[in-house]
Amino acid sequence: AAPVPDALLDAVLAGAQSAPSKSDLQQYSIVVTRDAAKIAAVAGWIGSMPWITEAPVFLLFCGDMRRGQRLASLHGREHANNNLDTFLNTAVDAALAMGAAMTAADALGLGTCPISYVRSHIEKVAPLFRLPKGVYPLAGLTLGVPEARNAPSPRLPASVVVHREAYDDTGLEAALP
């Protein structure tokens, strides 16, 4: 696979960092690797996606509770929200950053594929990327120069996803093929 130039990678990462975040706390981290052995290890653990090894860049989007905890400690304060809310905020922030990275990559002519299976192998992925306590993998993202552009995957009709005034799925059966 063709390498991703540093300038394009940096633009994708800048796109990720431009995503909105809860209270502007930016509770995520991105681990970037070009190490083919690490990428192959992740692909091997997943087993069903050998094409991951062809990606010249693998981005690991992580929820990062650690940064907020460390900052509170550095200021002599207790981190008040070590609870489900903090977990959700970090997961959403990481997901928003990954979505923004995917949009930036697409605009630059790069291809991506999110890899949620990294969560199925946290016990292996965390040590490989030296993730400390409080930092967890949300999803991986392959990044590369696509050989060809695939058509976008089909989306559910708006009538199934968008609800006006109140949730109503009575038309579900009729809307799907």
PDB file of C-alpha atoms in Angstrom:
ATOM      1  CA  ALA A   1       0.000   0.000   0.000  1.00  0.00           C
ATOM      2  CA  ALA A   2       1.134   3.516  -0.741  1.00  0.00           C
ATOM      3  CA  PRO A   3       2.454   5.433   2.253  1.00  0.00           C
ATOM      4  CA  VAL A   4       0.433   8.303   3.715  1.00  0.00           C
ATOM      5  CA  PRO A   5       2.526  11.493   3.583  1.00  0.00           C
ATOM      6  CA  ASP A   6       3.113  13.153   6.965  1.00  0.00           C
ATOM      7  CA  ALA A   7       1.322  16.330   5.843  1.00  0.00           C
ATOM      8  CA  LEU A   8      -1.856  14.370   5.038  1.00  0.00           C
ATOM      9  CA  LEU A   9      -1.666  12.399   8.278  1.00  0.00           C
ATOM     10  CA  ASP A  10      -1.232  15.637  10.233  1.00  0.00           C
ATOM     11  CA  ALA A  11      -4.249  17.143   8.430  1.00  0.00           C
ATOM     12  CA  VAL A  12      -6.374  14.100   9.360  1.00  0.00           C
ATOM     13  CA  LEU A  13      -5.238  14.398  12.985  1.00  0.00           C
ATOM     14  CA  ALA A  14      -6.004  18.138  12.962  1.00  0.00           C
ATOM     15  CA  GLY A  15      -9.455  17.262  11.648  1.00  0.00           C
ATOM     16  CA  ALA A  16      -9.908  14.853  14.544  1.00  0.00           C
ATOM     17  CA  GLN A  17      -8.887  17.540  17.016  1.00  0.00           C
ATOM     18  CA  SER A  18     -11.399  19.979  15.551  1.00  0.00           C
ATOM     19  CA  ALA A  19     -14.318  17.770  16.623  1.00  0.00           C
ATOM     20  CA  PRO A  20     -16.666  19.079  19.304  1.00  0.00           C
ATOM     21  CA  SER A  21     -16.267  17.556  22.752  1.00  0.00           C
ATOM     22  CA  LYS A  22     -18.078  17.466  26.076  1.00  0.00           C
ATOM     23  CA  SER A  23     -17.409  20.743  27.884  1.00  0.00           C
ATOM     24  CA  ASP A  24     -14.477  21.185  25.474  1.00  0.00           C
ATOM     25  CA  LEU A  25     -12.485  18.782  27.672  1.00  0.00           C
ATOM     26  CA  GLN A  26     -11.231  16.710  24.691  1.00  0.00           C
ATOM     27  CA  GLN A  27     -11.324  13.494  26.688  1.00  0.00           C
ATOM     28  CA  TYR A  28      -9.701  11.257  24.096  1.00  0.00           C
ATOM     29  CA  SER A  29      -6.266  10.315  22.853  1.00  0.00           C
ATOM     30  CA  ILE A  30      -5.125   9.007  19.488  1.00  0.00           C
ATOM     31  CA  VAL A  31      -2.249   6.548  19.214  1.00  0.00           C
ATOM     32  CA  VAL A  32      -0.756   6.610  15.714  1.00  0.00           C
ATOM     33  CA  THR A  33       1.275   3.718  14.398  1.00  0.00           C
ATOM     34  CA  ARG A  34       2.965   2.998  11.103  1.00  0.00           C
ATOM     35  CA  ASP A  35       4.648  -0.077  12.593  1.00  0.00           C
ATOM     36  CA  ALA A  36       3.668  -2.922  10.272  1.00  0.00           C
ATOM     37  CA  ALA A  37       4.281  -5.517  13.002  1.00  0.00           C
ATOM     38  CA  LYS A  38       1.870  -3.790  15.395  1.00  0.00           C
ATOM     39  CA  ILE A  39      -0.745  -3.404  12.667  1.00  0.00           C
ATOM     40  CA  ALA A  40      -0.336  -7.087  11.740  1.00  0.00           C
ATOM     41  CA  ALA A  41      -0.696  -8.092  15.398  1.00  0.00           C
ATOM     42  CA  VAL A  42      -4.015  -6.262  15.659  1.00  0.00           C
ATOM     43  CA  ALA A  43      -5.196  -7.839  12.394  1.00  0.00           C
ATOM     44  CA  GLY A  44      -4.104 -11.261  13.637  1.00  0.00           C
ATOM     45  CA  TRP A  45      -6.039 -10.940  16.895  1.00  0.00           C
ATOM     46  CA  ILE A  46      -9.150  -9.959  15.001  1.00  0.00           C
ATOM     47  CA  GLY A  47      -8.611 -12.751  12.503  1.00  0.00           C
ATOM     48  CA  SER A  48     -11.455 -11.928  10.141  1.00  0.00           C
ATOM     49  CA  MET A  49      -9.989  -8.794   8.550  1.00  0.00           C
ATOM     50  CA  PRO A  50      -6.573  -9.625   7.071  1.00  0.00           C
ATOM     51  CA  TRP A  51      -6.759  -6.536   4.869  1.00  0.00           C
ATOM     52  CA  ILE A  52      -5.978  -4.422   7.949  1.00  0.00           C
ATOM     53  CA  THR A  53      -2.325  -5.401   7.450  1.00  0.00           C
ATOM     54  CA  GLU A  54      -2.336  -3.503   4.147  1.00  0.00           C
ATOM     55  CA  ALA A  55      -3.023  -0.183   5.886  1.00  0.00           C
ATOM     56  CA  PRO A  56       0.097   1.966   6.125  1.00  0.00           C
ATOM     57  CA  VAL A  57      -1.318   3.813   9.158  1.00  0.00           C
ATOM     58  CA  PHE A  58      -3.423   2.588  12.065  1.00  0.00           C
ATOM     59  CA  LEU A  59      -5.002   5.093  14.423  1.00  0.00           C
ATOM     60  CA  LEU A  60      -6.219   3.898  17.807  1.00  0.00           C
ATOM     61  CA  PHE A  61      -8.906   6.207  19.194  1.00  0.00           C
ATOM     62  CA  CYS A  62      -9.051   5.968  22.964  1.00  0.00           C
ATOM     63  CA  GLY A  63     -11.336   7.301  25.630  1.00  0.00           C
ATOM     64  CA  ASP A  64      -9.023   9.124  28.041  1.00  0.00           C
ATOM     65  CA  MET A  65     -10.242   9.446  31.626  1.00  0.00           C
ATOM     66  CA  ARG A  66      -6.636   9.582  32.826  1.00  0.00           C
ATOM     67  CA  ARG A  67      -5.897  13.120  31.608  1.00  0.00           C
ATOM     68  CA  GLY A  68      -8.742  14.661  33.622  1.00  0.00           C
ATOM     69  CA  GLN A  69      -7.821  12.626  36.675  1.00  0.00           C
ATOM     70  CA  ARG A  70      -4.175  13.723  36.408  1.00  0.00           C
ATOM     71  CA  LEU A  71      -5.117  17.361  35.913  1.00  0.00           C
ATOM     72  CA  ALA A  72      -7.354  17.296  38.981  1.00  0.00           C
ATOM     73  CA  SER A  73      -4.532  15.737  40.993  1.00  0.00           C
ATOM     74  CA  LEU A  74      -1.992  18.275  39.727  1.00  0.00           C
ATOM     75  CA  HIS A  75      -4.280  21.018  41.038  1.00  0.00           C
ATOM     76  CA  GLY A  76      -4.739  19.284  44.379  1.00  0.00           C
ATOM     77  CA  ARG A  77      -8.325  18.341  43.690  1.00  0.00           C
ATOM     78  CA  GLU A  78     -10.297  15.144  43.603  1.00  0.00           C
ATOM     79  CA  HIS A  79     -11.628  14.056  40.217  1.00  0.00           C
ATOM     80  CA  ALA A  80     -15.307  14.302  41.087  1.00  0.00           C
ATOM     81  CA  ASN A  81     -16.769  12.244  38.265  1.00  0.00           C
ATOM     82  CA  ASN A  82     -15.118   8.820  38.257  1.00  0.00           C
ATOM     83  CA  ASN A  83     -18.383   7.254  37.170  1.00  0.00           C
ATOM     84  CA  LEU A  84     -20.431   6.162  34.169  1.00  0.00           C
ATOM     85  CA  ASP A  85     -20.862   9.775  33.057  1.00  0.00           C
ATOM     86  CA  THR A  86     -17.100  10.178  32.686  1.00  0.00           C
ATOM     87  CA  PHE A  87     -16.901   6.923  30.744  1.00  0.00           C
ATOM     88  CA  LEU A  88     -19.695   8.024  28.399  1.00  0.00           C
ATOM     89  CA  ASN A  89     -18.143  11.458  27.903  1.00  0.00           C
ATOM     90  CA  THR A  90     -14.767   9.961  27.002  1.00  0.00           C
ATOM     91  CA  ALA A  91     -16.348   7.402  24.655  1.00  0.00           C
ATOM     92  CA  VAL A  92     -18.411  10.057  22.894  1.00  0.00           C
ATOM     93  CA  ASP A  93     -15.429  12.420  22.611  1.00  0.00           C
ATOM     94  CA  ALA A  94     -13.298   9.654  21.080  1.00  0.00           C
ATOM     95  CA  ALA A  95     -16.101   8.715  18.660  1.00  0.00           C
ATOM     96  CA  LEU A  96     -16.609  12.333  17.600  1.00  0.00           C
ATOM     97  CA  ALA A  97     -12.866  12.730  17.013  1.00  0.00           C
ATOM     98  CA  MET A  98     -12.802   9.553  14.931  1.00  0.00           C
ATOM     99  CA  GLY A  99     -15.757  10.713  12.844  1.00  0.00           C
ATOM    100  CA  ALA A 100     -14.073  14.053  12.213  1.00  0.00           C
ATOM    101  CA  ALA A 101     -10.857  12.228  11.249  1.00  0.00           C
ATOM    102  CA  MET A 102     -12.810  10.095   8.777  1.00  0.00           C
ATOM    103  CA  THR A 103     -14.414  13.190   7.241  1.00  0.00           C
ATOM    104  CA  ALA A 104     -11.027  14.905   6.945  1.00  0.00           C
ATOM    105  CA  ALA A 105      -9.445  11.789   5.428  1.00  0.00           C
ATOM    106  CA  ASP A 106     -12.229  11.497   2.862  1.00  0.00           C
ATOM    107  CA  ALA A 107     -11.860  15.169   1.906  1.00  0.00           C
ATOM    108  CA  LEU A 108      -8.129  14.556   1.368  1.00  0.00           C
ATOM    109  CA  GLY A 109      -8.747  11.534  -0.853  1.00  0.00           C
ATOM    110  CA  LEU A 110      -7.713   8.997   1.774  1.00  0.00           C
ATOM    111  CA  GLY A 111      -9.628   5.887   2.749  1.00  0.00           C
ATOM    112  CA  THR A 112     -10.526   4.734   6.255  1.00  0.00           C
ATOM    113  CA  CYS A 113     -12.208   1.825   7.946  1.00  0.00           C
ATOM    114  CA  PRO A 114     -13.195   1.825  11.621  1.00  0.00           C
ATOM    115  CA  ILE A 115     -12.236  -1.306  13.567  1.00  0.00           C
ATOM    116  CA  SER A 116     -14.449  -1.755  16.620  1.00  0.00           C
ATOM    117  CA  TYR A 117     -13.069  -5.252  17.199  1.00  0.00           C
ATOM    118  CA  VAL A 118     -10.126  -3.745  19.105  1.00  0.00           C
ATOM    119  CA  ARG A 119     -12.470  -3.679  22.109  1.00  0.00           C
ATOM    120  CA  SER A 120     -12.746  -7.463  21.892  1.00  0.00           C
ATOM    121  CA  HIS A 121      -8.999  -7.679  22.520  1.00  0.00           C
ATOM    122  CA  ILE A 122      -8.374  -4.942  25.088  1.00  0.00           C
ATOM    123  CA  GLU A 123      -6.108  -7.277  27.099  1.00  0.00           C
ATOM    124  CA  LYS A 124      -3.761  -7.427  24.068  1.00  0.00           C
ATOM    125  CA  VAL A 125      -4.287  -4.019  22.472  1.00  0.00           C
ATOM    126  CA  ALA A 126      -3.715  -2.021  25.680  1.00  0.00           C
ATOM    127  CA  PRO A 127      -0.224  -3.443  26.352  1.00  0.00           C
ATOM    128  CA  LEU A 128       0.773  -3.277  22.669  1.00  0.00           C
ATOM    129  CA  PHE A 129       0.126   0.464  22.644  1.00  0.00           C
ATOM    130  CA  ARG A 130       1.111   0.947  26.323  1.00  0.00           C
ATOM    131  CA  LEU A 131      -2.266   2.323  27.337  1.00  0.00           C
ATOM    132  CA  PRO A 132      -2.214   3.293  31.008  1.00  0.00           C
ATOM    133  CA  LYS A 133      -5.072   2.792  33.453  1.00  0.00           C
ATOM    134  CA  GLY A 134      -7.905   5.158  32.588  1.00  0.00           C
ATOM    135  CA  VAL A 135      -7.203   5.053  28.834  1.00  0.00           C
ATOM    136  CA  TYR A 136      -9.102   2.460  26.831  1.00  0.00           C
ATOM    137  CA  PRO A 137      -9.411   1.684  23.119  1.00  0.00           C
ATOM    138  CA  LEU A 138     -12.715   2.726  21.603  1.00  0.00           C
ATOM    139  CA  ALA A 139     -11.924   1.820  17.998  1.00  0.00           C
ATOM    140  CA  GLY A 140      -9.099   1.534  15.554  1.00  0.00           C
ATOM    141  CA  LEU A 141      -9.082   3.288  12.209  1.00  0.00           C
ATOM    142  CA  THR A 142      -7.121   2.146   9.195  1.00  0.00           C
ATOM    143  CA  LEU A 143      -5.861   4.996   7.050  1.00  0.00           C
ATOM    144  CA  GLY A 144      -4.426   4.766   3.582  1.00  0.00           C
ATOM    145  CA  VAL A 145      -4.587   5.701  -0.064  1.00  0.00           C
ATOM    146  CA  PRO A 146      -7.411   3.657  -1.560  1.00  0.00           C
ATOM    147  CA  GLU A 147      -6.815   1.761  -4.788  1.00  0.00           C
ATOM    148  CA  ALA A 148     -10.428   2.402  -5.733  1.00  0.00           C
ATOM    149  CA  ARG A 149     -13.363   4.216  -4.230  1.00  0.00           C
ATOM    150  CA  ASN A 150     -16.125   2.005  -2.922  1.00  0.00           C
ATOM    151  CA  ALA A 151     -19.708   3.144  -3.023  1.00  0.00           C
ATOM    152  CA  PRO A 152     -20.961   4.237   0.385  1.00  0.00           C
ATOM    153  CA  SER A 153     -22.737   1.482   2.278  1.00  0.00           C
ATOM    154  CA  PRO A 154     -26.531   1.690   2.152  1.00  0.00           C
ATOM    155  CA  ARG A 155     -28.229   3.697   4.849  1.00  0.00           C
ATOM    156  CA  LEU A 156     -31.563   3.101   6.509  1.00  0.00           C
ATOM    157  CA  PRO A 157     -34.325   5.326   5.176  1.00  0.00           C
ATOM    158  CA  ALA A 158     -34.907   8.543   7.087  1.00  0.00           C
ATOM    159  CA  SER A 159     -38.379   7.321   8.024  1.00  0.00           C
ATOM    160  CA  VAL A 160     -36.732   4.637  10.173  1.00  0.00           C
ATOM    161  CA  VAL A 161     -34.069   6.828  11.789  1.00  0.00           C
ATOM    162  CA  VAL A 162     -35.633  10.287  12.062  1.00  0.00           C
ATOM    163  CA  HIS A 163     -38.596  10.672  14.423  1.00  0.00           C
ATOM    164  CA  ARG A 164     -40.654  13.865  14.423  1.00  0.00           C
ATOM    165  CA  GLU A 165     -41.884  15.072  17.814  1.00  0.00           C
ATOM    166  CA  ALA A 166     -41.801  11.566  19.359  1.00  0.00           C
ATOM    167  CA  TYR A 167     -40.309   8.144  18.734  1.00  0.00           C
ATOM    168  CA  ASP A 168     -42.508   6.118  16.377  1.00  0.00           C
ATOM    169  CA  ASP A 169     -41.318   2.921  14.700  1.00  0.00           C
ATOM    170  CA  THR A 170     -44.727   1.734  13.444  1.00  0.00           C
ATOM    171  CA  GLY A 171     -43.561   2.105   9.834  1.00  0.00           C
ATOM    172  CA  LEU A 172     -40.431  -0.022  10.284  1.00  0.00           C
ATOM    173  CA  GLU A 173     -41.623  -3.108   8.415  1.00  0.00           C
ATOM    174  CA  ALA A 174     -42.996  -1.081   5.491  1.00  0.00           C
ATOM    175  CA  ALA A 175     -39.800   0.976   5.142  1.00  0.00           C
ATOM    176  CA  LEU A 176     -37.384  -1.922   4.868  1.00  0.00           C
ATOM    177  CA  PRO A 177     -36.978  -4.139   1.789  1.00  0.00           C
TER     178      PRO A 177
END
